[in-house]
PDB file of C-alpha atoms in Angstrom:
ATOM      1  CA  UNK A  77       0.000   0.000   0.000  1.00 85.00           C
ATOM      2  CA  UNK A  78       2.988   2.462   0.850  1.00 86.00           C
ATOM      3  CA  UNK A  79       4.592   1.337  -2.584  1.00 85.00           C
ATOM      4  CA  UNK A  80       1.430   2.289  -4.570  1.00 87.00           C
ATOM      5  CA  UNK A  81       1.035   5.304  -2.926  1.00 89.00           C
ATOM      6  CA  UNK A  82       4.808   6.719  -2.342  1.00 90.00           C
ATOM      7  CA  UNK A  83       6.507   5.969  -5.858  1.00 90.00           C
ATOM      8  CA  UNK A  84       3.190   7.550  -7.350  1.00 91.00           C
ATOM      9  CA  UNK A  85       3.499  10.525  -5.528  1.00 90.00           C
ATOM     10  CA  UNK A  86       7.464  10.039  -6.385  1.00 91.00           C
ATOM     11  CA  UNK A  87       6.571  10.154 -10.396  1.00 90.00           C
ATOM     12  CA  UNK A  88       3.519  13.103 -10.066  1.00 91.00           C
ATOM     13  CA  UNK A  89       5.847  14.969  -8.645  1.00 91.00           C
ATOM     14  CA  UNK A  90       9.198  14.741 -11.368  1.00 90.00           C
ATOM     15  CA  UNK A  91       6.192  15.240 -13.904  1.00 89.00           C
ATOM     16  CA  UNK A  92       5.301  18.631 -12.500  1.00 89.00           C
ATOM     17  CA  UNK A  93       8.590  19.411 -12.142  1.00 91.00           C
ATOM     18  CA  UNK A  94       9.578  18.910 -15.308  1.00 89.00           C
ATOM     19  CA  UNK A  95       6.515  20.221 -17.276  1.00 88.00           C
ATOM     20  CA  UNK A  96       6.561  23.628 -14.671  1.00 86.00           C
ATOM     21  CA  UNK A  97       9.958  24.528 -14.687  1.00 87.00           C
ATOM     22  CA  UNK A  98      10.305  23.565 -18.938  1.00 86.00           C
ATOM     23  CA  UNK A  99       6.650  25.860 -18.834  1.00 85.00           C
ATOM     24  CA  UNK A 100       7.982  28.628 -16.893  1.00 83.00           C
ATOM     25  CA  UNK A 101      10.913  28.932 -19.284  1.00 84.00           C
ATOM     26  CA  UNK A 102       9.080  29.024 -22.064  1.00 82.00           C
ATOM     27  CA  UNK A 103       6.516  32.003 -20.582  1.00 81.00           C
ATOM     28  CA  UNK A 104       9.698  33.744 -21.079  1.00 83.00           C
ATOM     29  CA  UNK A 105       9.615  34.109 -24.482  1.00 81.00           C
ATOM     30  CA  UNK A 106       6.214  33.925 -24.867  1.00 80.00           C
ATOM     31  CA  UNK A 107       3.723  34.969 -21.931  1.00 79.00           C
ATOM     32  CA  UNK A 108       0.624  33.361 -23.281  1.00 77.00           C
ATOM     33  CA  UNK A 109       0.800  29.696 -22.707  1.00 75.00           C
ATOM     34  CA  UNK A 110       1.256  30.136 -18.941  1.00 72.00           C
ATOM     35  CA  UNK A 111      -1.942  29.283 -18.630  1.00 76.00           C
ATOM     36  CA  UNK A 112      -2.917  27.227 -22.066  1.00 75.00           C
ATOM     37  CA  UNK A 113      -0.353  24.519 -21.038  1.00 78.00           C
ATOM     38  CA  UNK A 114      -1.459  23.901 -17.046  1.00 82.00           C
ATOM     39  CA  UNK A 115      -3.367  21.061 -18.138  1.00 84.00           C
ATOM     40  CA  UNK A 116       0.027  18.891 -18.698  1.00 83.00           C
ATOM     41  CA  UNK A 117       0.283  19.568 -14.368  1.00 86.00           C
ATOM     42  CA  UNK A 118      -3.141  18.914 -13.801  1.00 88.00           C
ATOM     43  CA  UNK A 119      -2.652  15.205 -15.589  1.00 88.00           C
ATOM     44  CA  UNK A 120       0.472  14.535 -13.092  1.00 87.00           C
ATOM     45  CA  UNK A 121      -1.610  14.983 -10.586  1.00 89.00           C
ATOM     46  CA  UNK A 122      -4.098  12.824 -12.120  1.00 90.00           C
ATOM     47  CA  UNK A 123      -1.356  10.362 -11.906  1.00 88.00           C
ATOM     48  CA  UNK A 124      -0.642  11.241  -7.798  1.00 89.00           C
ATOM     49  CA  UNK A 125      -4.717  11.027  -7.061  1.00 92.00           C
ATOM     50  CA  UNK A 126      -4.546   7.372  -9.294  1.00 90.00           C
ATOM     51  CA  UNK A 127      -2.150   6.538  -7.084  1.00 89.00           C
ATOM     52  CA  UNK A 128      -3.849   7.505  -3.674  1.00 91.00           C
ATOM     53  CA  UNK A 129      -6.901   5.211  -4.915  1.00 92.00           C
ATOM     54  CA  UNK A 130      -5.375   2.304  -5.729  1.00 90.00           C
ATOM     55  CA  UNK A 131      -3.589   2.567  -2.081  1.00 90.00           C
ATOM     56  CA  UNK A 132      -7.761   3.160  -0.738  1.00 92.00           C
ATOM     57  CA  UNK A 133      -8.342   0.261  -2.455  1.00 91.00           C
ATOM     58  CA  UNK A 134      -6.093  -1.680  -1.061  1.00 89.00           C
ATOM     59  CA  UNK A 135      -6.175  -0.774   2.393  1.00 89.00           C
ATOM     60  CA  UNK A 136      -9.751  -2.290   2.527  1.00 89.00           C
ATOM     61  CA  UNK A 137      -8.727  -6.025   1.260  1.00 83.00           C
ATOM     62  CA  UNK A 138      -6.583  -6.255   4.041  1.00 82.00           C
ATOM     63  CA  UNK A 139      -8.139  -8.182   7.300  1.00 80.00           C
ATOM     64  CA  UNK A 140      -7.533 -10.282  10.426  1.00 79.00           C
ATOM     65  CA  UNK A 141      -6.669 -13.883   9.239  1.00 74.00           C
ATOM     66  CA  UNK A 142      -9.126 -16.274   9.976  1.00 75.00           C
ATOM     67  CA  UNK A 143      -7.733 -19.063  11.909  1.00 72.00           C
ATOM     68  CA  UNK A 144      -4.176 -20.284  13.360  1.00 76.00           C
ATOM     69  CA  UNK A 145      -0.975 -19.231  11.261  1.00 78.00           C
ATOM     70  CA  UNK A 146       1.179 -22.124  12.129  1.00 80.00           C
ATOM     71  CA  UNK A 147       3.160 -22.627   8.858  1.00 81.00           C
ATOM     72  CA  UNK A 148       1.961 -25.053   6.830  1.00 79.00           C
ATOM     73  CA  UNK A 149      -1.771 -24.617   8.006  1.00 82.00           C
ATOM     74  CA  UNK A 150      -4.224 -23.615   5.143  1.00 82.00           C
ATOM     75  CA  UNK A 151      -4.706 -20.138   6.826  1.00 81.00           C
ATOM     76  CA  UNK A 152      -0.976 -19.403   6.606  1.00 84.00           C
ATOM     77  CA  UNK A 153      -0.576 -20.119   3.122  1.00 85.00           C
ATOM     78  CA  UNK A 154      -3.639 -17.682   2.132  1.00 85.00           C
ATOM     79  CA  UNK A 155      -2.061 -15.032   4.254  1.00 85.00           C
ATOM     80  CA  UNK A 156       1.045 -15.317   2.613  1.00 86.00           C
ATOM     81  CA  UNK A 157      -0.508 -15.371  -0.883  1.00 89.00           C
ATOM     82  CA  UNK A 158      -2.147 -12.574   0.200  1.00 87.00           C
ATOM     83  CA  UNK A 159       0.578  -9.867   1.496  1.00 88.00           C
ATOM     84  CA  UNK A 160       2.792 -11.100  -1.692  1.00 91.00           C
ATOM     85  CA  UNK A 161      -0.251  -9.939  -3.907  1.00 91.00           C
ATOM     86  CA  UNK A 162      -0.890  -6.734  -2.274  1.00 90.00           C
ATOM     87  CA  UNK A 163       2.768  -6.219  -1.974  1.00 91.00           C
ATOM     88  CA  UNK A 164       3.345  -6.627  -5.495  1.00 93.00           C
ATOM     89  CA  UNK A 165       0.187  -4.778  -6.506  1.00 91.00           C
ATOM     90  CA  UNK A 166       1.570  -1.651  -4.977  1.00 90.00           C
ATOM     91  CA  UNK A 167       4.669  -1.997  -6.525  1.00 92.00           C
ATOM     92  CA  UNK A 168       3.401  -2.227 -10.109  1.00 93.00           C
ATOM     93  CA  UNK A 169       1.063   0.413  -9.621  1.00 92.00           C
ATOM     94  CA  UNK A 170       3.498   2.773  -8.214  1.00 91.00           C
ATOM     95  CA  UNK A 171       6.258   1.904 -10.738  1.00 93.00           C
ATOM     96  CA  UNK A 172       3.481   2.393 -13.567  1.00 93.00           C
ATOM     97  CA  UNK A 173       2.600   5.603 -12.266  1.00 91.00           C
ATOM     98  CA  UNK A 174       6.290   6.806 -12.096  1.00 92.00           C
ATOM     99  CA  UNK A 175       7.065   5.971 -15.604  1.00 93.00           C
ATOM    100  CA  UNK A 176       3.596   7.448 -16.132  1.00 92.00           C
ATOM    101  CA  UNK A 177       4.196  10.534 -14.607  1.00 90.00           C
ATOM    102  CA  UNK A 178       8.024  11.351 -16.448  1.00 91.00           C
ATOM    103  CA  UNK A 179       6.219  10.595 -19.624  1.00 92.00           C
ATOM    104  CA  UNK A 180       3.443  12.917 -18.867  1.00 90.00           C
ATOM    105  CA  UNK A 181       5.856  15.702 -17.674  1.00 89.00           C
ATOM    106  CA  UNK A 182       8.339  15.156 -21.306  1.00 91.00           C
ATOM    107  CA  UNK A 183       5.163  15.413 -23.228  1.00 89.00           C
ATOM    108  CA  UNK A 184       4.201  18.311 -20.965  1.00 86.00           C
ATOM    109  CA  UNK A 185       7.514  20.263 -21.297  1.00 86.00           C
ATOM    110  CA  UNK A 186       7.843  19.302 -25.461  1.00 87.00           C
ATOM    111  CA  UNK A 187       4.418  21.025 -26.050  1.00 84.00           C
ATOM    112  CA  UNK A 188       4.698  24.104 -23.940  1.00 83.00           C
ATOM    113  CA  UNK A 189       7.923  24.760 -25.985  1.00 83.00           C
ATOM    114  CA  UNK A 190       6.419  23.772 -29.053  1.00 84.00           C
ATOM    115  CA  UNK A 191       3.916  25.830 -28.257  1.00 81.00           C
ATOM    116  CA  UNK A 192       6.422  28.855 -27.109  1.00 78.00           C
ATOM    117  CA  UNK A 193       7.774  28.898 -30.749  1.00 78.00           C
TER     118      UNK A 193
END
């Protein structure tokens, strides 16, 4: 759940950075598309608030075991199936959403300056 959540807010936050600080350079030279070209920031934080409900979602599927957790009992190996899925869940999803959010913040930064010229 920390994964999902962390390495999303991780990759929202390098896309904002790159898209504002490539949009602020470009308002330089041309004023105009400070405000045209916010909607590349508003998507990485699409990507951030993606991440926050995946982490909601997961929260909620976890619960108390049912039964004893002696190794080898049935009970154990669910548990363990378990916390190995939701671990890995987060992981994907916050990975995804990293790689998600650089590619949002490049696309971001080439059409503000595209846009700047």
């Amino acid at each position: 759940v920390g994964l999902s959540l962390g390495i999303s807010i991780i990759g929202a936050g390098w896309g904002i950075f790159i898209t504002g600080s490539t949009l602020l350079g470009a308002a330089v030279k041309s004023p105009r598309i400070r405000t045209k070209n916010l909607v590349s920031v508003v998507f990485c934080e699409a990507v951030a608030i993606y991440g926050v409900i995946i982490a909601i979602l997961m929260s909620e599927r976890i619960s108390k075991p049912k039964g004893d957790l002696a190794p080898g009992s049935n009970a154990y190996q669910q548990a363990l199936f378990s916390g190995q899925a939701l671990f890995w869940t987060g992981f994907t999803v916050g990975v995804c959403n990293l790689v998600c959010g650089i590619a949002v913040g490049v696309t971001g930064a080439g059409a503000a300056l595209a846009d700047a010229q």
